[in-house]
Short mmCIF file of C-alpha atoms in Angstrom, two decimals:
data_model
loop_
_atom_site.label_atom_id
_atom_site.label_comp_id
_atom_site.label_asym_id
_atom_site.label_seq_id
_atom_site.Cartn_x
_atom_site.Cartn_y
_atom_site.Cartn_z
CA MET S 24 -23.84 11.90 -4.48
CA SER S 25 -23.92 15.48 -3.15
CA SER S 26 -21.00 17.87 -3.41
CA THR S 27 -20.89 18.04 0.40
CA THR S 28 -20.41 14.26 0.60
CA ASP S 29 -17.73 14.39 -2.10
CA LEU S 30 -15.74 16.97 -0.17
CA LEU S 31 -16.18 15.17 3.15
CA ASN S 32 -15.05 11.82 1.69
CA SER S 33 -11.94 13.37 0.15
CA ILE S 34 -11.00 14.98 3.47
CA ARG S 35 -11.72 11.77 5.38
CA VAL S 36 -9.25 9.67 3.34
CA SER S 37 -6.48 12.30 3.60
CA PRO S 38 -4.72 11.89 6.98
CA ASN S 39 -2.55 14.96 6.33
CA GLY S 40 -5.57 17.10 5.57
CA LEU S 41 -6.37 19.01 2.38
CA SER S 42 -6.20 22.68 1.44
CA LEU S 43 -8.94 24.41 -0.51
CA ALA S 44 -6.72 24.40 -3.61
CA GLU S 45 -6.18 20.63 -3.30
CA LEU S 46 -9.91 20.02 -2.86
CA LEU S 47 -10.69 22.06 -5.96
CA THR S 48 -8.10 20.06 -7.91
CA ILE S 49 -9.76 16.80 -6.83
CA HIS S 50 -13.26 18.18 -7.54
CA PRO S 51 -12.92 20.58 -10.51
CA ASP S 52 -16.70 20.51 -11.01
CA ILE S 53 -17.30 22.30 -7.68
CA ALA S 54 -17.02 26.09 -7.85
CA ARG S 55 -14.67 27.79 -5.37
CA ARG S 56 -17.42 29.78 -3.62
CA THR S 57 -19.63 26.68 -3.40
CA ALA S 58 -16.74 24.70 -1.90
CA GLN S 59 -16.07 27.46 0.65
CA ARG S 60 -19.75 27.52 1.65
CA LEU S 61 -19.94 23.71 1.98
CA ILE S 62 -16.70 23.57 3.96
CA ALA S 63 -18.04 26.21 6.37
CA LYS S 64 -21.13 24.05 6.93
CA LEU S 65 -19.00 20.95 7.56
CA ILE S 66 -16.97 22.88 10.13
CA ASP S 67 -20.13 24.19 11.82
CA SER S 68 -21.54 20.65 12.03
CA GLY S 69 -18.32 19.38 13.60
CA GLN S 70 -17.59 16.91 10.80
CA ILE S 71 -14.28 18.55 9.85
CA THR S 72 -11.80 20.87 11.56
CA ALA S 73 -9.44 23.49 10.13
CA THR S 74 -5.88 24.52 10.99
CA GLY S 75 -3.76 27.37 9.65
CA LYS S 76 -4.75 30.59 7.96
CA SER S 77 -5.17 31.89 4.42
CA ARG S 78 -3.45 29.63 1.84
CA ALA S 79 -1.91 27.48 4.58
CA ARG S 80 -5.36 26.56 5.91
CA ARG S 81 -5.97 22.80 5.85
CA TYR S 82 -9.10 20.79 6.55
CA PHE S 83 -9.14 17.53 8.53
CA TYR S 84 -11.77 14.91 9.19
CA ALA S 85 -12.92 15.47 12.75
CA ASP S 86 -11.98 11.96 13.94
CA THR S 87 -8.37 12.35 12.79
CA GLN S 88 -7.62 15.96 13.82
CA ALA S 89 -9.18 16.32 17.25
CA ASP S 90 -8.79 19.43 19.37
CA ASN S 91 -5.52 18.97 21.24
CA SER S 92 -7.05 20.34 24.43
CA VAL S 93 -9.52 17.44 24.54
CA LEU S 94 -8.39 14.34 26.37
CA ILE S 95 -8.15 11.04 24.46
CA THR S 96 -11.64 9.55 24.32
CA LYS S 97 -12.38 5.97 25.24
CA THR S 98 -12.91 4.97 21.61
CA ASP S 99 -9.58 6.53 20.66
CA ARG S 100 -7.51 4.52 23.13
CA PHE S 101 -4.95 1.96 22.00
CA PRO S 102 -6.83 -1.36 21.64
CA PRO S 103 -6.39 -3.43 24.83
CA PHE S 104 -6.36 -6.75 22.94
CA ILE S 105 -2.90 -6.07 21.41
CA PRO S 106 -0.21 -7.24 23.90
CA LEU S 107 2.28 -4.49 24.71
CA SER S 108 5.67 -4.51 26.41
CA ALA S 109 6.56 -2.06 29.18
CA ASP S 110 8.63 -0.08 26.64
CA SER S 111 5.60 0.22 24.39
CA GLN S 112 3.48 1.43 27.29
CA ASP S 113 6.07 4.16 27.89
CA ILE S 114 5.81 5.26 24.25
CA LEU S 115 2.01 5.35 24.45
CA ALA S 116 2.10 7.45 27.60
CA TYR S 117 4.16 10.07 25.78
CA ILE S 118 2.30 9.99 22.45
CA ASP S 119 -1.11 10.25 24.13
CA GLN S 120 -0.23 13.65 25.58
CA PRO S 121 -1.62 16.73 23.81
CA GLU S 122 0.64 18.01 21.03
CA GLU S 123 1.63 21.11 22.99
CA ALA S 124 3.06 18.86 25.73
CA ARG S 125 5.30 16.99 23.26
CA LYS S 126 8.66 18.35 22.13
CA PRO S 127 8.86 19.37 18.43
CA VAL S 128 11.54 17.29 16.68
CA GLY S 129 13.13 17.08 13.25
CA TYR S 130 14.61 14.17 11.31
CA GLN S 131 17.32 12.45 13.38
CA ARG S 132 19.99 11.21 11.00
CA ASP S 133 21.65 9.24 13.83
CA PHE S 134 18.61 6.95 13.91
CA LEU S 135 19.51 5.48 10.52
CA ASP S 136 23.29 5.93 10.84
CA ALA S 137 23.35 3.84 14.02
CA TYR S 138 21.72 0.85 12.33
CA ARG S 139 24.20 -1.84 11.26
CA PRO S 140 22.65 -4.53 9.02
CA ASN S 141 22.87 -8.02 10.55
CA GLU S 142 24.40 -6.56 13.73
CA THR S 143 21.66 -4.21 14.90
CA TRP S 144 18.31 -5.95 15.38
CA TYR S 145 14.92 -4.33 15.83
CA LEU S 146 13.45 -7.84 16.05
CA SER S 147 15.23 -10.10 18.53
CA GLU S 148 16.44 -13.56 17.53
CA PRO S 149 13.64 -15.34 19.48
CA LEU S 150 11.09 -13.01 17.90
CA ARG S 151 12.42 -13.70 14.40
CA ARG S 152 12.22 -17.44 15.09
CA GLN S 153 8.63 -17.01 16.25
CA LEU S 154 7.69 -15.05 13.11
CA GLN S 155 9.40 -17.62 10.88
CA LYS S 156 7.47 -20.42 12.56
CA MET S 157 4.18 -18.52 12.13
CA GLY S 158 4.77 -17.59 8.52
CA ARG S 159 6.45 -20.65 7.06
CA THR S 160 4.61 -22.23 4.12
CA THR S 161 4.99 -25.48 2.20
CA ASP S 162 6.47 -23.43 -0.66
CA ALA S 163 9.49 -22.35 1.40
CA ASP S 164 12.03 -24.14 -0.82
CA LYS S 165 10.39 -23.26 -4.14
CA PRO S 166 11.36 -20.38 -6.47
CA ALA S 167 10.81 -16.86 -5.08
CA GLY S 168 7.23 -15.69 -5.37
CA THR S 169 5.64 -19.15 -5.70
CA TYR S 170 3.44 -18.67 -2.64
CA SER S 171 2.38 -15.08 -3.39
CA ARG S 172 1.34 -16.14 -6.90
CA ALA S 173 -0.67 -19.06 -5.53
CA ILE S 174 -2.67 -16.80 -3.20
CA LEU S 175 -2.68 -13.71 -5.45
CA ASN S 176 -6.44 -13.38 -5.89
CA ARG S 177 -7.06 -13.42 -2.14
CA LEU S 178 -3.98 -11.27 -1.46
CA LEU S 179 -5.16 -8.53 -3.84
CA ILE S 180 -8.45 -8.21 -1.97
CA ASP S 181 -7.15 -8.46 1.59
CA LEU S 182 -4.08 -6.24 1.34
CA SER S 183 -5.80 -3.64 -0.88
CA TRP S 184 -8.74 -3.41 1.51
CA ALA S 185 -6.82 -3.46 4.81
CA SER S 186 -4.11 -1.00 3.73
CA SER S 187 -6.73 1.38 2.32
CA HIS S 188 -8.82 1.01 5.49
CA LEU S 189 -5.84 2.30 7.49
CA GLU S 190 -6.11 5.49 5.41
CA GLY S 191 -9.78 5.98 6.27
CA ASN S 192 -11.17 4.31 3.15
CA THR S 193 -14.80 3.24 3.75
CA TYR S 194 -14.99 0.41 1.20
CA SER S 195 -16.04 -2.85 2.84
CA ARG S 196 -14.15 -6.06 2.17
CA LEU S 197 -17.06 -7.23 0.00
CA ASP S 198 -17.05 -3.92 -1.92
CA THR S 199 -13.33 -4.38 -2.49
CA ARG S 200 -13.82 -7.91 -3.79
CA GLU S 201 -16.48 -6.74 -6.26
CA LEU S 202 -14.21 -3.96 -7.48
CA ILE S 203 -11.11 -6.13 -7.88
CA GLU S 204 -12.77 -9.24 -9.29
CA HIS S 205 -15.48 -7.65 -11.42
CA GLY S 206 -14.46 -4.01 -11.88
CA LYS S 207 -17.64 -2.79 -10.12
CA ALA S 208 -17.20 0.38 -8.06
CA ALA S 209 -19.30 0.53 -4.88
CA ARG S 210 -22.25 2.89 -4.88
CA GLY S 211 -22.11 5.95 -2.68
CA LYS S 212 -18.31 5.97 -2.43
CA ALA S 213 -16.06 8.82 -3.49
CA ALA S 214 -14.01 8.29 -6.64
CA ILE S 215 -10.87 8.83 -4.56
CA GLU S 216 -11.71 5.72 -2.49
CA THR S 217 -12.21 3.57 -5.58
CA GLN S 218 -8.95 4.88 -7.03
CA MET S 219 -7.09 4.05 -3.81
CA ILE S 220 -8.23 0.42 -3.90
CA LEU S 221 -7.39 0.00 -7.60
CA ASN S 222 -3.97 1.57 -7.05
CA HIS S 223 -3.21 -0.97 -4.33
CA LYS S 224 -4.19 -3.77 -6.67
CA THR S 225 -1.89 -2.47 -9.40
CA ALA S 226 0.99 -2.03 -6.97
CA ILE S 227 0.65 -5.54 -5.50
CA GLU S 228 0.55 -7.05 -8.98
CA LEU S 229 3.63 -5.02 -9.88
CA LEU S 230 5.56 -6.69 -7.04
CA VAL S 231 4.26 -10.22 -7.58
CA ASP S 232 4.55 -10.16 -11.37
CA ASN S 233 8.12 -8.82 -11.22
CA ILE S 234 9.29 -10.81 -8.20
CA ASP S 235 12.46 -11.98 -9.96
CA SER S 236 13.70 -8.43 -10.53
CA ALA S 237 11.90 -6.46 -7.79
CA ARG S 238 14.27 -5.47 -5.00
CA LEU S 239 14.29 -2.81 -2.30
CA ASN S 240 16.00 -0.37 -4.65
CA HIS S 241 15.31 3.09 -6.04
CA TYR S 242 13.64 1.81 -9.23
CA THR S 243 11.22 -0.55 -7.49
CA LEU S 244 10.35 1.97 -4.78
CA MET S 245 9.64 4.81 -7.22
CA ASN S 246 7.44 2.60 -9.38
CA LEU S 247 5.66 1.22 -6.32
CA HIS S 248 4.87 4.75 -5.15
CA SER S 249 3.81 5.77 -8.65
CA ALA S 250 1.33 2.89 -8.80
CA LEU S 251 -0.11 3.72 -5.37
CA ALA S 252 -0.25 7.47 -6.05
CA GLU S 253 -1.80 7.48 -9.54
CA ASN S 254 -4.55 10.10 -9.77
CA LEU S 255 -4.49 10.76 -6.01
CA LEU S 256 -1.97 13.59 -5.60
CA PRO S 257 -2.81 17.25 -6.24
CA ASN S 258 0.32 17.48 -8.39
CA PRO S 259 0.71 14.41 -10.67
CA ALA S 260 4.41 15.29 -11.08
CA ASP S 261 4.90 14.04 -7.49
CA GLU S 262 4.03 10.46 -8.47
CA GLY S 263 7.09 8.22 -8.17
CA ARG S 264 9.45 11.12 -7.39
CA ILE S 265 11.29 12.46 -4.36
CA ARG S 266 9.25 15.30 -2.89
CA GLN S 267 10.40 18.82 -3.67
CA HIS S 268 8.77 20.61 -0.73
CA ALA S 269 8.29 20.44 3.04
CA VAL S 270 5.46 18.39 4.53
CA ASP S 271 3.68 18.42 7.88
CA ILE S 272 2.50 15.30 9.66
CA GLY S 273 -1.07 15.45 10.95
CA LYS S 274 -1.41 15.13 14.75
CA SER S 275 2.38 15.16 15.16
CA VAL S 276 5.14 17.51 16.30
CA TYR S 277 7.60 15.75 13.97
CA ARG S 278 9.00 17.76 11.04
CA PRO S 279 10.67 15.65 8.31
CA LEU S 280 13.57 16.81 6.14
CA SER S 281 12.60 19.42 3.55
CA ILE S 282 15.66 19.70 1.26
CA PRO S 283 15.29 17.32 -1.72
CA GLN S 284 18.98 16.47 -1.99
CA GLN S 285 19.13 15.51 1.69
CA ILE S 286 16.04 13.35 1.27
CA GLU S 287 17.60 11.69 -1.79
CA ASP S 288 20.85 11.01 0.07
CA MET S 289 19.12 9.50 3.09
CA LEU S 290 16.88 7.36 0.88
CA GLU S 291 19.92 5.88 -0.86
CA GLU S 292 21.50 5.11 2.52
CA LEU S 293 18.22 3.61 3.74
CA LEU S 294 17.89 1.33 0.71
CA GLY S 295 21.57 0.39 0.86
CA LYS S 296 21.14 -0.84 4.43
CA ALA S 297 17.81 -2.56 3.70
CA ASN S 298 19.39 -4.63 0.93
CA GLN S 299 22.13 -5.88 3.24
CA ILE S 300 19.68 -7.28 5.80
CA LYS S 301 19.52 -11.06 5.44
CA ASP S 302 16.52 -11.91 7.61
CA PRO S 303 13.25 -11.28 5.69
CA PHE S 304 11.31 -10.17 8.78
CA GLU S 305 13.99 -7.74 9.95
CA GLN S 306 14.18 -6.38 6.41
CA SER S 307 10.39 -6.06 6.26
CA PHE S 308 10.15 -4.28 9.62
CA PHE S 309 13.11 -2.02 8.79
CA MET S 310 11.15 -0.67 5.80
CA MET S 311 8.05 -0.09 7.92
CA VAL S 312 10.15 1.91 10.37
CA HIS S 313 12.43 3.99 8.19
CA LEU S 314 10.48 4.73 5.02
CA PRO S 315 7.61 6.63 6.71
CA TYR S 316 10.12 8.27 9.06
CA LEU S 317 12.03 9.74 6.12
CA GLN S 318 8.81 10.72 4.27
CA PRO S 319 10.57 10.67 0.86
CA PHE S 320 7.33 11.33 -1.05
CA ALA S 321 4.83 14.18 -1.07
CA ASP S 322 2.23 11.76 0.34
CA ILE S 323 1.40 8.02 0.40
CA ASN S 324 4.58 7.14 2.31
CA LYS S 325 2.96 4.73 4.78
CA ARG S 326 1.08 2.87 2.02
CA THR S 327 4.34 2.50 0.12
CA SER S 328 6.09 1.19 3.23
CA ARG S 329 3.36 -1.39 3.89
CA LEU S 330 3.72 -2.89 0.42
CA ALA S 331 7.51 -2.60 0.45
CA ALA S 332 7.48 -4.49 3.77
CA ASN S 333 5.85 -7.41 1.98
CA LEU S 334 8.50 -7.75 -0.72
CA PRO S 335 11.00 -9.68 1.48
CA LEU S 336 8.15 -11.99 2.55
CA PHE S 337 7.15 -12.62 -1.07
CA HIS S 338 10.75 -13.46 -1.95
CA ALA S 339 11.03 -15.96 0.91
CA ASN S 340 7.62 -17.59 0.18
CA LEU S 341 6.39 -16.59 3.63
CA CYS S 342 2.83 -15.64 4.51
CA PRO S 343 2.15 -11.99 3.59
CA LEU S 344 1.51 -9.20 6.08
CA THR S 345 -1.95 -8.03 5.05
CA PHE S 346 -2.77 -5.72 8.03
CA LEU S 347 -6.17 -7.39 8.38
CA ASP S 348 -7.99 -6.19 11.52
CA VAL S 349 -5.22 -3.70 12.40
CA PRO S 350 -6.98 -0.73 14.07
CA GLU S 351 -6.10 2.64 12.55
CA GLN S 352 -5.60 4.26 15.96
CA ALA S 353 -3.07 1.57 16.90
CA TYR S 354 -1.12 1.94 13.66
CA SER S 355 -1.05 5.74 13.83
CA ARG S 356 0.13 5.73 17.48
CA ALA S 357 2.87 3.20 16.72
CA THR S 358 4.06 5.31 13.80
CA LEU S 359 4.06 8.46 15.96
CA GLY S 360 6.36 6.65 18.38
CA VAL S 361 8.89 6.30 15.55
CA TYR S 362 8.39 9.87 14.31
CA GLU S 363 8.67 11.69 17.61
CA MET S 364 10.84 9.38 19.73
CA THR S 365 12.76 7.27 17.15
CA ARG S 366 11.59 4.28 19.15
CA VAL S 367 10.32 1.12 17.47
CA GLU S 368 8.94 -1.00 20.34
CA LEU S 369 5.28 -0.04 19.91
CA LEU S 370 5.40 -0.57 16.14
CA ARG S 371 7.27 -3.84 16.74
CA ASP S 372 4.54 -5.16 19.07
CA LEU S 373 1.88 -4.18 16.54
CA TYR S 374 3.86 -5.79 13.68
CA VAL S 375 4.06 -9.13 15.53
CA TRP S 376 0.36 -9.05 16.43
CA ALA S 377 -0.64 -8.08 12.88
CA TYR S 378 1.53 -10.79 11.35
CA GLU S 379 0.00 -13.46 13.54
CA ARG S 380 -3.48 -12.34 12.40
CA SER S 381 -2.40 -12.54 8.76
CA THR S 382 -0.88 -16.00 9.07
CA GLN S 383 -3.99 -17.38 10.78
CA GLU S 384 -6.00 -16.31 7.73
CA TYR S 385 -3.57 -17.53 5.11
CA LEU S 386 -2.47 -20.85 6.52
CA ALA S 387 -6.16 -21.69 6.88
CA ILE S 388 -7.10 -20.80 3.31
CA LYS S 389 -3.99 -22.41 1.79
CA GLN S 390 -5.50 -25.84 2.46
CA ASP S 391 -8.46 -24.95 0.25
CA LEU S 392 -6.47 -23.41 -2.60
CA ALA S 393 -6.27 -25.29 -5.85
CA GLU S 394 -2.71 -25.93 -6.92
CA PRO S 395 -1.65 -23.50 -9.67
CA ASP S 396 -1.98 -24.92 -13.18
CA PRO S 397 1.66 -25.86 -13.97
CA LEU S 398 1.13 -25.11 -17.68
CA ARG S 399 -0.30 -21.66 -16.94
CA LEU S 400 2.59 -21.01 -14.55
CA ALA S 401 5.19 -22.12 -17.11
CA TRP S 402 3.78 -19.98 -19.91
CA ARG S 403 2.29 -17.10 -17.89
CA ASP S 404 4.65 -14.48 -19.38
CA LEU S 405 3.96 -15.56 -22.96
CA ILE S 406 0.21 -15.61 -22.34
CA LYS S 407 0.31 -12.10 -20.85
CA GLN S 408 2.46 -10.73 -23.67
CA THR S 409 0.14 -12.30 -26.24
CA ILE S 410 -3.00 -10.89 -24.61
CA ARG S 411 -1.36 -7.46 -24.50
CA GLU S 412 -0.43 -7.76 -28.20
CA VAL S 413 -4.01 -8.70 -29.09
CA ILE S 414 -5.60 -5.82 -27.15
CA THR S 415 -3.16 -3.13 -28.32
CA HIS S 416 -3.63 -4.14 -31.98
CA PRO S 417 -7.39 -4.25 -32.50
CA GLU S 418 -6.82 -4.50 -36.26
CA LEU S 419 -5.44 -8.03 -35.78
CA GLU S 420 -7.64 -11.13 -35.65
CA PRO S 421 -7.35 -12.34 -32.01
CA LEU S 422 -7.36 -16.11 -32.53
CA SER S 423 -4.88 -15.89 -35.36
CA CYS S 424 -2.58 -13.71 -33.26
CA ILE S 425 -2.73 -16.18 -30.34
CA HIS S 426 -2.14 -19.15 -32.65
CA GLN S 427 0.97 -17.54 -34.20
CA ALA S 428 2.50 -16.61 -30.83
CA VAL S 429 1.94 -20.08 -29.39
CA ALA S 430 3.24 -21.83 -32.52
CA LYS S 431 6.42 -19.75 -32.40
CA HIS S 432 7.35 -20.34 -28.75
CA VAL S 433 5.60 -23.44 -27.37
CA PRO S 434 6.57 -27.09 -28.03
CA GLU S 435 4.11 -28.77 -30.35
CA ASP S 436 2.72 -31.19 -27.76
CA GLU S 437 1.69 -28.29 -25.49
CA GLN S 438 0.48 -25.81 -28.12
CA ALA S 439 -3.22 -26.73 -28.05
CA SER S 440 -3.42 -26.47 -24.24
CA VAL S 441 -1.52 -23.17 -24.04
CA GLN S 442 -3.64 -21.72 -26.85
CA ALA S 443 -6.79 -22.73 -24.96
CA LEU S 444 -5.47 -21.03 -21.80
CA ALA S 445 -4.78 -17.80 -23.71
CA VAL S 446 -8.21 -17.81 -25.35
CA GLU S 447 -9.87 -18.38 -21.99
CA GLU S 448 -7.89 -15.53 -20.45
CA LEU S 449 -8.93 -13.21 -23.29
CA ARG S 450 -12.55 -14.27 -22.84
CA ARG S 451 -12.45 -13.35 -19.14
CA MET S 452 -10.87 -9.94 -19.78
CA HIS S 453 -12.41 -6.98 -17.93
CA GLU S 454 -11.30 -3.59 -16.61
CA GLY S 455 -10.43 -4.99 -13.19
CA VAL S 456 -7.50 -7.03 -14.54
CA LEU S 457 -5.99 -4.63 -17.10
CA ALA S 458 -2.97 -3.67 -14.95
CA ARG S 459 -1.88 -7.32 -14.97
CA TYR S 460 -1.22 -6.98 -18.68
CA GLY S 461 0.16 -3.44 -18.60
CA LEU S 462 -2.96 -2.19 -20.40
CA ARG S 463 -4.83 1.10 -20.12
CA PRO S 464 -8.64 1.29 -20.01
CA SER S 465 -8.60 3.34 -23.25
CA GLU S 466 -6.76 0.52 -25.07
CA TYR S 467 -9.27 -2.05 -23.85
CA THR S 468 -12.21 0.19 -24.82
CA ALA S 469 -10.78 0.64 -28.33
CA TRP S 470 -10.38 -3.13 -28.72
CA LYS S 471 -13.94 -3.80 -27.50
CA THR S 472 -15.27 -1.27 -30.00
CA VAL S 473 -13.79 -3.34 -32.82
CA HIS S 474 -14.42 -6.84 -31.50
CA GLY S 475 -17.55 -6.34 -29.43
CA HIS S 476 -16.16 -8.25 -26.44
#
């Protein structure tokens, strides 16, 4: 792949744009003068645009940072097939104005302060009933996370692909499946796109594998962001941490808080309120509204909110919200309505439409899913711990290690079957599933060197 394509792909998947310094951090093999020359060519060809001067200069993909003096094009209109209320139409009319016609605004603390869990409702009672009816599964009365575990393989592909697609990622659904199931990166794609997909996979597994302890709290949120942000931020120190600097929102006149202590305080209040909300859909939507609005992280706030919005659904064994077929221009407009007007109606209408699309997919495929192996489900933690022990200690004999672990913890009448499951899992090991076991690629490579797997 050419250096020009590398630079263009990196800019395309960065909605907030990239500075020259950030581009050089992502592509250390490209010399500064070469990068400047290639960027100039991309600007001349109309593929990217630039804002700001000197060190503040940022580069945007042309489709996401259009000249504000140009009217909204037909292809950039809000999709007509998503039903909108009159309130949502009002929001669209305001957001679709050029930036200079919209009033610059900062973070409105009253927006969060006015929300009273289980008294204030962004989703009306009839709407919540409708969502519950759409998303209810046969696992509703089973332990938390039963449904998400049953559909995990499909969920990893759909949610990783659709959420990444909303960030401009050009992987196809088939490319994503190959990457997640077989560890094969798609040809002709930037490394940043492959990393984004793999980070989604890791983050989803983090939630599903830790469903008993994962809550909408500081610890879960920081680790969720860290998983999504790995190797994607110019400063790795920003992964899983409250941002320490001001940020601008592309195509918006909204300016989030910039003082770290204020951000920290508002995040704690946000999470405190989220945890009091009893209805899973209201809790889910609340996170989609308030987390991006606060912008607690240096970047990757919307991705974090989309996965956090699924946690209440996982807990309640409801169909997930995968964002399949959600148009990027619809999602970005709906989010701007929250940013600039602190109004949720447009995002609410999109949420309901998107959830219906997700449930149509998942209730259809659930009929074809094999029931989870009860033995594998019962001993999944032991099997994972044993596989991790085997891989991280290449000096040990694998079969002997598995035999000892099973003999120590499993009743005698089940030992042979559990041992067979563990051996089969080890046999199928590849780079695309390492995060499931908390393993690093270097650990797996070292083990393969010894055992020739």
